[in-house]
PDB file of C-alpha atoms in Angstrom:
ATOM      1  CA  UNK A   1      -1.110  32.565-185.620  1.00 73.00           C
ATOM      2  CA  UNK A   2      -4.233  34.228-185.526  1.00 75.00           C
ATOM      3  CA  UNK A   3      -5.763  36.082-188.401  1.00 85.00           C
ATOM      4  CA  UNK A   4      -6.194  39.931-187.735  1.00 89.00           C
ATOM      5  CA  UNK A   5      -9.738  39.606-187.713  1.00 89.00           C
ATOM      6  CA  UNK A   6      -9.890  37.159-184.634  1.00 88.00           C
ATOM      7  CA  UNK A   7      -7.515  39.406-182.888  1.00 87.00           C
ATOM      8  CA  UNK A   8      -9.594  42.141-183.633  1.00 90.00           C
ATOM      9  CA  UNK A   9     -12.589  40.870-182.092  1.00 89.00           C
ATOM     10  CA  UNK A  10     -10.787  39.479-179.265  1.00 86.00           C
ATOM     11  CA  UNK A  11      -9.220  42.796-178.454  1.00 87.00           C
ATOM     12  CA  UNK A  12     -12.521  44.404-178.837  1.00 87.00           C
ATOM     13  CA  UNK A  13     -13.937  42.038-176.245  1.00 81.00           C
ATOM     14  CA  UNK A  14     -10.985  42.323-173.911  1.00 78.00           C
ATOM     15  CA  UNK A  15     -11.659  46.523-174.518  1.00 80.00           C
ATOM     16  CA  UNK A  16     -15.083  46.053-173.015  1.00 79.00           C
ATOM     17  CA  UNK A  17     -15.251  43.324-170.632  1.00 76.00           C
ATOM     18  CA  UNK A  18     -12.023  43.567-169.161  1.00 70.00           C
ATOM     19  CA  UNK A  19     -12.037  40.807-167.043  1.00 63.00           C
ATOM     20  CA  UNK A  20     -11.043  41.062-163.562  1.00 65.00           C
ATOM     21  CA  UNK A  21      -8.502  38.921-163.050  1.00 66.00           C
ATOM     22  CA  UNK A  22      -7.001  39.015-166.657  1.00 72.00           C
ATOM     23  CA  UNK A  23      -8.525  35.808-167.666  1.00 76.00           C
ATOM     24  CA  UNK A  24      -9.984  35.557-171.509  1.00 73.00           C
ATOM     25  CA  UNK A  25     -13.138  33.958-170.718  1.00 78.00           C
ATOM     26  CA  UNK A  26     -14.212  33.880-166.580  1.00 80.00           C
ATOM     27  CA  UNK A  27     -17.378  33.597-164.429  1.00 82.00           C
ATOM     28  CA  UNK A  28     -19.652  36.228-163.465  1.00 80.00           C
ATOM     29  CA  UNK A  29     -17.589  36.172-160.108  1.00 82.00           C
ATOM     30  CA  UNK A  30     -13.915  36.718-162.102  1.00 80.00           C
ATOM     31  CA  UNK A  31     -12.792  33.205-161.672  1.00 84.00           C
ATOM     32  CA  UNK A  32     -11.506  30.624-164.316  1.00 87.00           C
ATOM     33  CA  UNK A  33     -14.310  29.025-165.614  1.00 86.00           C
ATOM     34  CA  UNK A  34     -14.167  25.415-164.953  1.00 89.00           C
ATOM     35  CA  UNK A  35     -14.616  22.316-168.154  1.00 90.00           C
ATOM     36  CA  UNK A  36     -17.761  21.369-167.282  1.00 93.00           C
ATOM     37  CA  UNK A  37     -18.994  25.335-167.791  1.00 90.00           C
ATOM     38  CA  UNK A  38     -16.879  25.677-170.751  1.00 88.00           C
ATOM     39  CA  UNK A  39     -18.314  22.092-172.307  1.00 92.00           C
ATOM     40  CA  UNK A  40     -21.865  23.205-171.417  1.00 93.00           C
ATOM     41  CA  UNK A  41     -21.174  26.585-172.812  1.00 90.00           C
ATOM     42  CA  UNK A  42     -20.255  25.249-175.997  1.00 91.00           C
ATOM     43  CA  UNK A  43     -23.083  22.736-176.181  1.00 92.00           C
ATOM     44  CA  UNK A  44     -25.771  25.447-175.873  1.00 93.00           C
ATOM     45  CA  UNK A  45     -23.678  27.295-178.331  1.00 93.00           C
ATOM     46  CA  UNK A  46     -23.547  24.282-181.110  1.00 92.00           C
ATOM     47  CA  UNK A  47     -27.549  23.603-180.542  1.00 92.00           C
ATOM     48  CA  UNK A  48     -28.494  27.218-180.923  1.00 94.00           C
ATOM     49  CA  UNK A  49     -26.041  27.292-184.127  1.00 92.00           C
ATOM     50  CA  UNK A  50     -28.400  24.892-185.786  1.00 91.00           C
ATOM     51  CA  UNK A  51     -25.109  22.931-187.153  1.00 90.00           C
ATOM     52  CA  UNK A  52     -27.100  19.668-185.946  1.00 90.00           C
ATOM     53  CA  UNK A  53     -23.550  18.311-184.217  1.00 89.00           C
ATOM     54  CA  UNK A  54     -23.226  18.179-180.896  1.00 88.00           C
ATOM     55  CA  UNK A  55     -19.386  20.237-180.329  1.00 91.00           C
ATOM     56  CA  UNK A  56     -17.511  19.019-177.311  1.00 91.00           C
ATOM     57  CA  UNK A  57     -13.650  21.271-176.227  1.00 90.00           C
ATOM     58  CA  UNK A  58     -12.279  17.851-177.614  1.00 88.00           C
ATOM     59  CA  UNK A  59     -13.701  18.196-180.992  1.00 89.00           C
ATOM     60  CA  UNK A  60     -12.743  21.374-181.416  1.00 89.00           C
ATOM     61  CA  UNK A  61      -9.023  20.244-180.244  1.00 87.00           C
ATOM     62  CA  UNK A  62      -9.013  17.481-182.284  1.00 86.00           C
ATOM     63  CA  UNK A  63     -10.947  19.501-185.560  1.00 86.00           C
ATOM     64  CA  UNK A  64      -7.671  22.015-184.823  1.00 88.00           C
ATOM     65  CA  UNK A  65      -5.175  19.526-184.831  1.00 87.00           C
ATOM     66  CA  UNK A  66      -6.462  17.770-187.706  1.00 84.00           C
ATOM     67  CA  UNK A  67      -6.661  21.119-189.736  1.00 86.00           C
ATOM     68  CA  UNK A  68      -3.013  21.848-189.044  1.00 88.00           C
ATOM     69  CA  UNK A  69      -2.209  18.438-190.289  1.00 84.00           C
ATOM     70  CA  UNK A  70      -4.078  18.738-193.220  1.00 82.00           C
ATOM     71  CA  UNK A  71      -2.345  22.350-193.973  1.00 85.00           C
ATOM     72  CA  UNK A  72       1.500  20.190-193.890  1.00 84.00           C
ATOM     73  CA  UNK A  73       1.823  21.860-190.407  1.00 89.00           C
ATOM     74  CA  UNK A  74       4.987  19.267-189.064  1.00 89.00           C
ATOM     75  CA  UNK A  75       3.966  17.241-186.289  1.00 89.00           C
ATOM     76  CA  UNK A  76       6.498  18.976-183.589  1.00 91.00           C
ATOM     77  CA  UNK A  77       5.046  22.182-184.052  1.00 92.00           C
ATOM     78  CA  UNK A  78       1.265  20.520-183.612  1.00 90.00           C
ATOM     79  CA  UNK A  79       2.880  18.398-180.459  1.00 91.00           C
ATOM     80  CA  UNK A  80       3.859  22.154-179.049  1.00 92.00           C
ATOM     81  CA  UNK A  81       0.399  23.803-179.934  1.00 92.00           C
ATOM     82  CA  UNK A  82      -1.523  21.085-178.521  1.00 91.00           C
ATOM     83  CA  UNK A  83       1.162  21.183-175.228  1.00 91.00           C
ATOM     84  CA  UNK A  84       2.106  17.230-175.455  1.00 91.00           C
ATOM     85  CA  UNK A  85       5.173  15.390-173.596  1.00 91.00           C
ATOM     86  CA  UNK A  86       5.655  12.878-176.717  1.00 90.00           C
ATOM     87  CA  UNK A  87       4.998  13.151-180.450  1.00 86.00           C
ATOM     88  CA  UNK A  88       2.987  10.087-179.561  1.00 86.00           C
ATOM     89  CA  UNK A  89       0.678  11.819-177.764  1.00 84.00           C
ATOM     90  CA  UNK A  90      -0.907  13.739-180.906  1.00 81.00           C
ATOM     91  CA  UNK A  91      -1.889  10.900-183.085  1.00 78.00           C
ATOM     92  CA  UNK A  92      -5.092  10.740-180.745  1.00 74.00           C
ATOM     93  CA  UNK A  93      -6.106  14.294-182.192  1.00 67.00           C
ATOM     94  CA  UNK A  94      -4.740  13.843-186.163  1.00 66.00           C
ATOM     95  CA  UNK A  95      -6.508  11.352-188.731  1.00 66.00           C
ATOM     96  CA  UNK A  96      -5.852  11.291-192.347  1.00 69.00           C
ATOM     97  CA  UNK A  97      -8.969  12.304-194.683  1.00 67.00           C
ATOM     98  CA  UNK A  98     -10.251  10.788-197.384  1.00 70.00           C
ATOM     99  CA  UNK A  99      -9.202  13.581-199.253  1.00 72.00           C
ATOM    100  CA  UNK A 100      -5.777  13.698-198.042  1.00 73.00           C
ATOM    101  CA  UNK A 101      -5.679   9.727-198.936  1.00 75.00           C
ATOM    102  CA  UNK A 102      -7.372  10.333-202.626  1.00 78.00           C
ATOM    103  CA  UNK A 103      -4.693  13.393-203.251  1.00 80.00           C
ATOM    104  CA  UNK A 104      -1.632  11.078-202.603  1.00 80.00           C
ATOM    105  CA  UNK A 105       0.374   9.993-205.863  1.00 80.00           C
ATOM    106  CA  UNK A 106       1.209   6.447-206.318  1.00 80.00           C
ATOM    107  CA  UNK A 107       5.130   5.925-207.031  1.00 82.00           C
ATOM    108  CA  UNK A 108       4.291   3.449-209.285  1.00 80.00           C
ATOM    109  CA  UNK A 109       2.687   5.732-211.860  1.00 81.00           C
ATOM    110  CA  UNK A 110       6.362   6.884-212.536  1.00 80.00           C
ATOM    111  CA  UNK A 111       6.720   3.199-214.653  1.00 81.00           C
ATOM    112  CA  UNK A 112       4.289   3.431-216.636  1.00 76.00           C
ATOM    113  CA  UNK A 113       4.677   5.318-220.076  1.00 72.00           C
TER     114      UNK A 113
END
């Protein structure tokens, strides 16, 4: 799923860090890092991007499922990425763009000559 770039760079980082326990991203200490370091990680991150949005874990969740959604990814396989119980449970994360709606072909336009 990832493009060989990403795993590139993430084997490159796993080459030099090499976290102790095997954990992607831990503290100082080796331990999982908890969501509140994580969401403050990612806030400091998004301010010193200069983006001018604030970027939360959730938005990035919800950017991914929406992207996958937009790309005709079926909603089962999304359900599975995002690690849901019910089908239901994903429509929280996936909202139709404008584009999406704008792209969308009216059935009536088959009647008319």
């Amino acid at each position: 799923m990832l493009r060989s770039v990403l795993l590139d760079m993430l084997r490159e980082y796993w080459k030099y860090e090499r976290p102790t326990p095997p954990l992607l991203f831990s503290t100082r200490f080796g331990r999982p890092l908890c969501p509140e370091t994580a969401r403050r990680a990612l806030l400091c991150a998004s301010a010193a991007s200069g983006i001018g949005k604030v970027v939360t874990p959730h938005m990035l969740r919800h950017s991914f499922a929406t992207s996958l959604l937009e790309n005709r990814t079926d909603l089962r396989t999304i359900q599975v990425l995002l690690g849901h119980k019910s089908i239901k449970s994903i429509q929280i994360y996936t909202q139709v763009s404008a584009s999406q709606i704008a792209a969308v072909r009216s059935p009536l336009e088959d009647l008319v000559p």
